[in-house]
Amino acid sequence: MKKLFPLLILSFLSAQSFAGSCPDGSELIKSVSADGTYYVFSCGGQSSSSSNANSNTKALAGIDIENDPNIDFFQPPLKPSPTDKLYWFGRKWQMADFNNDGYSDVLYIGTMNPNNVDVIGETAGGLCGGGVCKGNKPLPSLFLGDANKQLTYSPELLIDKREDSGISLGYRALVADYNNDDILDFYIADTGLGTHNGFRNSYFLSQLNGTWVESSKTHLSHSNFVVFDHGGATGDIDNDGDMDVVITETNWKTGTALWCLINDGTGYLNKRKCGGIFSFALELADMDGDGDLDVLLGAHEYEQSIDFTGIVWNDGRGNFNKHNNTLLPQHKKKWGTVPEVSAADLDNDGDLDIVYSRAGILYVGTAIQIIENLGNKSFKDQGIFRLVEAPNDYVPVHEGNEWNDFIEDIRFRDIDKDGDIDLYLSSGSLKTNGIVLLNQGDFAFKFEAKTIAKFTAQELMDEILEELEAESIQ
C-alpha cells in the first residue's frame, strides 16, 4: 500500500454549547426531565425544555445520520439487479436501518432511461436534444438487509401514486426522520434530465403499515416546486428539534441561491427563501461550534456566476445572509468542479474540517481537497490529493467522457477498528468506488484502492484487516 499525505480523521462530536444565563446574570440550573428524555434548564424555578429553539443542544445534521457509527457499515454492490436496468447512470446510495430491525438497509437512486436520447452539447442538459427527457421514471430502490449483509429488493414498500411518478435525475437522497415517528424517511432532490431547468422533487414518508408513501401533495407547501437543485442537504437549521431541508437553486434570472423547507414538527415542509450564494455542492454542518448548522457550498469555479466555494453562516434562526460568508481556497486551474462536500473532525481538535470532492472541466479526473478548521472562522488549505488524472493532452468534449470519474459521496467509518475514523469514497466507477483511506493520525492516511470489481463488501474489510495484521507482525 502507498501512503497519501495528508488526509482525514472523523470524530462524531458534540458541538460546543451556548453560554446560557438567567435575566439576573446567574447561571442556568440544568436538571433531567421527569421521564429522563431531555434536559430542563431553570432560573429561580422557571424552567424551559432543552428541546426548544434556544436550547443548548447540538443541531442534528444529515451527515450525523449517514455517518452513524452504530450502523453496521459495508460496501454495497454498485448495480444490484434491477438497478442495472432501472437507472441509466448516476446511481447513489444511502445506508441506514430503515425498518428498525437492527440490520443495515440500502436505498438507491439514479437517472431515468429516456426514450428520446439525442445527445448534443457538452453537458447532461443536452442528452435529449436540448429538451426534457421523456419516458418511464423509476422509483427509488430500497434493499432490506439481514444478519449476513444480504440485500433483498423490496419495491412493494415504496408507493408513489402521482400521475407523473418516479424520479428523473435523482441527485441527493436526504435521509432523516421528518415526521418524528422514529422511522427514517427520505427527500429526493431531483436535478432533472435533459435541461437545466430542474424537475420537481420527491418526498417519501413512513407509514404505520411499514411502507413509505410519496407525500409531496400532502406534506409540501409547494408540491410541484421546480428548481435546478444541483445540491441538497438536511438538518435542523432552526434548532427546533425537527429536520429541515435546504436545496440550491442555480437561476441566472432571479438570483435565488437557497431554498429552505422548514419542518413544522409533523413532516410538513414550508418553503421559504433563506439567502445563500449560487453553488452546486451543498452540506450542512456546524463550522464555528456555536450550536447551529452553517451552509458549506461548492462551486463550478470555472463559471463566474456560480463560483463561490465557501461557508455561509447561520444567523441562528435558519437564515444564511449572502454577505455573512467566508470564502475558501479554490483550485479552478485544474480542479474547479466541486460535485460534493462533507465535514468531519479530521485532526481531533474538536471542530469540523472540510472535505471537497473535486474534478476538472467536464468532470475529467477526480481529487480530494482537505481544508483544516483553525477555529475563529479561519481555515487552512491542506491541498489537493489526486486519485485519477487524465493525460495532459486530453481534451474532453462531453461530461460523459472516458475520464469522468468523480467522487460522489464521502463517508466516515472506523474501518480498521483502531479507534479512529477512516475515509470511505464512493462513485459510479469501478476505478474509484470503494476507495478507503486509513487514518494514521496527524493528517496521514494509507491508501487502499480495492474496488468491488475484485472484492465483495466483507472481503474488502477482511483484506484490509489482514494486511494491517501482517504489517504489525513484521
Short mmCIF file of N, CA, C and O in Angstrom, two decimals, residues 178 187 201 203 205 215-225 233 235 237-238 240 242-247 258-274 317-320:
data_model
loop_
_atom_site.label_atom_id
_atom_site.label_comp_id
_atom_site.label_asym_id
_atom_site.label_seq_id
_atom_site.Cartn_x
_atom_site.Cartn_y
_atom_site.Cartn_z
N TYR A 178 -38.36 12.80 9.28
CA TYR A 178 -39.05 14.08 9.11
C TYR A 178 -40.37 14.16 9.87
O TYR A 178 -40.73 15.23 10.36
N TYR A 187 -36.12 12.50 1.46
CA TYR A 187 -36.46 13.55 0.50
C TYR A 187 -35.45 13.45 -0.63
O TYR A 187 -34.24 13.40 -0.39
N ASN A 201 -39.25 17.63 -6.94
CA ASN A 201 -38.62 16.66 -6.06
C ASN A 201 -39.60 15.61 -5.57
O ASN A 201 -40.80 15.67 -5.87
N TYR A 203 -40.78 13.10 -2.05
CA TYR A 203 -40.75 13.14 -0.58
C TYR A 203 -41.49 11.92 -0.04
O TYR A 203 -42.73 11.86 -0.08
N LEU A 205 -42.55 9.53 3.02
CA LEU A 205 -42.74 9.47 4.47
C LEU A 205 -43.19 8.08 4.90
O LEU A 205 -43.99 7.43 4.23
N SER A 215 -45.30 11.78 -0.52
CA SER A 215 -46.25 12.63 0.21
C SER A 215 -46.12 14.10 -0.14
O SER A 215 -46.49 14.97 0.66
N SER A 216 -45.65 14.42 -1.32
CA SER A 216 -45.47 15.82 -1.70
C SER A 216 -46.79 16.60 -1.64
O SER A 216 -46.83 17.75 -1.18
N LYS A 217 -47.87 15.99 -2.12
CA LYS A 217 -49.15 16.69 -2.20
C LYS A 217 -49.68 17.06 -0.83
O LYS A 217 -50.30 18.13 -0.66
N THR A 218 -49.44 16.23 0.17
CA THR A 218 -50.00 16.47 1.50
C THR A 218 -49.01 17.11 2.46
O THR A 218 -49.42 17.69 3.47
N HIS A 219 -47.70 17.02 2.19
CA HIS A 219 -46.72 17.44 3.19
C HIS A 219 -45.67 18.43 2.67
O HIS A 219 -44.68 18.69 3.37
N LEU A 220 -45.87 18.99 1.47
CA LEU A 220 -45.03 20.08 1.00
C LEU A 220 -45.91 21.28 0.72
O LEU A 220 -46.98 21.16 0.11
N SER A 221 -45.48 22.46 1.17
CA SER A 221 -46.29 23.65 0.93
C SER A 221 -46.39 23.96 -0.56
O SER A 221 -47.37 24.57 -1.00
N HIS A 222 -45.41 23.52 -1.34
CA HIS A 222 -45.44 23.68 -2.80
C HIS A 222 -45.03 22.35 -3.41
O HIS A 222 -43.84 22.06 -3.59
N SER A 223 -46.01 21.52 -3.74
CA SER A 223 -45.74 20.14 -4.11
C SER A 223 -45.11 19.98 -5.48
O SER A 223 -44.47 18.98 -5.76
N ASN A 224 -45.27 20.96 -6.36
CA ASN A 224 -44.69 20.88 -7.70
C ASN A 224 -43.66 21.98 -7.94
O ASN A 224 -43.45 22.43 -9.06
N PHE A 225 -43.01 22.37 -6.88
CA PHE A 225 -41.98 23.40 -6.95
C PHE A 225 -40.79 22.87 -7.76
O PHE A 225 -40.27 21.79 -7.49
N ALA A 233 -29.34 19.23 1.17
CA ALA A 233 -28.88 18.72 2.46
C ALA A 233 -30.03 18.79 3.45
O ALA A 233 -31.00 19.53 3.25
N GLY A 235 -31.03 18.92 7.78
CA GLY A 235 -30.55 19.20 9.13
C GLY A 235 -31.52 20.11 9.84
O GLY A 235 -32.41 20.70 9.23
N ILE A 237 -31.97 23.29 10.90
CA ILE A 237 -31.30 24.57 10.71
C ILE A 237 -31.82 25.65 11.66
O ILE A 237 -31.13 26.66 11.88
N ASP A 238 -33.02 25.46 12.23
CA ASP A 238 -33.56 26.46 13.14
C ASP A 238 -33.59 25.98 14.59
O ASP A 238 -34.19 26.61 15.46
N ASP A 240 -35.12 23.67 16.28
CA ASP A 240 -36.40 23.45 16.96
C ASP A 240 -36.70 21.97 17.17
O ASP A 240 -37.80 21.61 17.57
N ASP A 242 -36.63 19.40 14.88
CA ASP A 242 -37.03 18.57 13.74
C ASP A 242 -36.12 18.86 12.55
O ASP A 242 -35.38 19.83 12.52
N MET A 243 -36.19 17.99 11.55
CA MET A 243 -35.27 18.05 10.42
C MET A 243 -35.85 18.84 9.26
O MET A 243 -36.97 18.56 8.80
N ASP A 244 -35.09 19.80 8.78
CA ASP A 244 -35.48 20.64 7.66
C ASP A 244 -34.68 20.22 6.41
O ASP A 244 -33.78 19.39 6.49
N VAL A 245 -35.02 20.83 5.28
CA VAL A 245 -34.34 20.54 4.02
C VAL A 245 -33.87 21.86 3.41
O VAL A 245 -34.58 22.86 3.43
N VAL A 246 -32.64 21.85 2.89
CA VAL A 246 -32.10 23.00 2.16
C VAL A 246 -31.69 22.53 0.77
O VAL A 246 -31.02 21.50 0.63
N ILE A 247 -32.12 23.25 -0.26
CA ILE A 247 -31.72 22.91 -1.63
C ILE A 247 -31.15 24.14 -2.32
O ILE A 247 -31.53 25.28 -2.01
N LEU A 258 -30.59 29.79 -2.31
CA LEU A 258 -31.00 28.69 -1.43
C LEU A 258 -32.49 28.78 -1.12
O LEU A 258 -33.04 29.87 -0.92
N TRP A 259 -33.13 27.62 -1.09
CA TRP A 259 -34.49 27.49 -0.57
C TRP A 259 -34.43 26.59 0.66
O TRP A 259 -33.78 25.55 0.66
N CYS A 260 -35.13 27.01 1.71
CA CYS A 260 -35.23 26.21 2.92
C CYS A 260 -36.66 25.70 3.07
O CYS A 260 -37.62 26.47 2.95
N LEU A 261 -36.80 24.42 3.31
CA LEU A 261 -38.09 23.79 3.56
C LEU A 261 -38.17 23.49 5.05
O LEU A 261 -37.52 22.57 5.55
N ILE A 262 -38.95 24.29 5.75
CA ILE A 262 -38.95 24.29 7.21
C ILE A 262 -40.02 23.34 7.74
O ILE A 262 -41.21 23.47 7.43
N ASN A 263 -39.59 22.41 8.57
CA ASN A 263 -40.46 21.39 9.14
C ASN A 263 -41.29 21.97 10.29
O ASN A 263 -40.75 22.66 11.17
N ASP A 264 -42.59 21.68 10.29
CA ASP A 264 -43.43 22.15 11.38
C ASP A 264 -43.50 21.16 12.54
O ASP A 264 -44.24 21.37 13.50
N GLY A 265 -42.74 20.08 12.46
CA GLY A 265 -42.71 19.07 13.50
C GLY A 265 -43.47 17.81 13.16
O GLY A 265 -43.28 16.77 13.78
N THR A 266 -44.32 17.88 12.13
CA THR A 266 -45.12 16.72 11.71
C THR A 266 -44.62 16.13 10.39
O THR A 266 -45.19 15.16 9.90
N GLY A 267 -43.60 16.75 9.81
CA GLY A 267 -43.13 16.35 8.49
C GLY A 267 -43.63 17.25 7.38
O GLY A 267 -43.25 17.06 6.22
N TYR A 268 -44.47 18.22 7.70
CA TYR A 268 -44.94 19.19 6.70
C TYR A 268 -43.86 20.24 6.52
O TYR A 268 -43.42 20.90 7.47
N LEU A 269 -43.40 20.43 5.27
CA LEU A 269 -42.29 21.33 4.97
C LEU A 269 -42.79 22.59 4.27
O LEU A 269 -43.40 22.51 3.21
N ASN A 270 -42.52 23.73 4.90
CA ASN A 270 -42.91 25.02 4.35
C ASN A 270 -41.72 25.66 3.64
O ASN A 270 -40.67 25.86 4.24
N LYS A 271 -41.91 26.01 2.37
CA LYS A 271 -40.84 26.57 1.55
C LYS A 271 -40.69 28.06 1.79
O LYS A 271 -41.67 28.80 1.84
N ARG A 272 -39.43 28.50 1.93
CA ARG A 272 -39.14 29.93 2.00
C ARG A 272 -37.73 30.19 1.50
O ARG A 272 -36.86 29.33 1.53
N LYS A 273 -37.51 31.39 1.02
CA LYS A 273 -36.16 31.81 0.67
C LYS A 273 -35.34 31.97 1.95
O LYS A 273 -35.87 32.42 2.97
N CYS A 274 -34.05 31.64 1.87
CA CYS A 274 -33.26 31.74 3.10
C CYS A 274 -31.84 32.22 2.83
O CYS A 274 -30.93 31.96 3.63
N ARG A 317 -31.30 31.39 13.24
CA ARG A 317 -32.74 31.19 13.01
C ARG A 317 -32.99 30.50 11.66
O ARG A 317 -34.11 30.51 11.16
N GLY A 318 -31.94 29.95 11.07
CA GLY A 318 -32.11 29.26 9.80
C GLY A 318 -32.08 30.16 8.60
O GLY A 318 -32.65 29.82 7.56
N ASN A 319 -31.39 31.31 8.70
CA ASN A 319 -31.21 32.21 7.57
C ASN A 319 -29.71 32.30 7.27
O ASN A 319 -28.88 32.30 8.19
N PHE A 320 -29.39 32.44 5.97
CA PHE A 320 -27.99 32.42 5.55
C PHE A 320 -27.74 33.64 4.66
O PHE A 320 -27.78 33.56 3.43
#
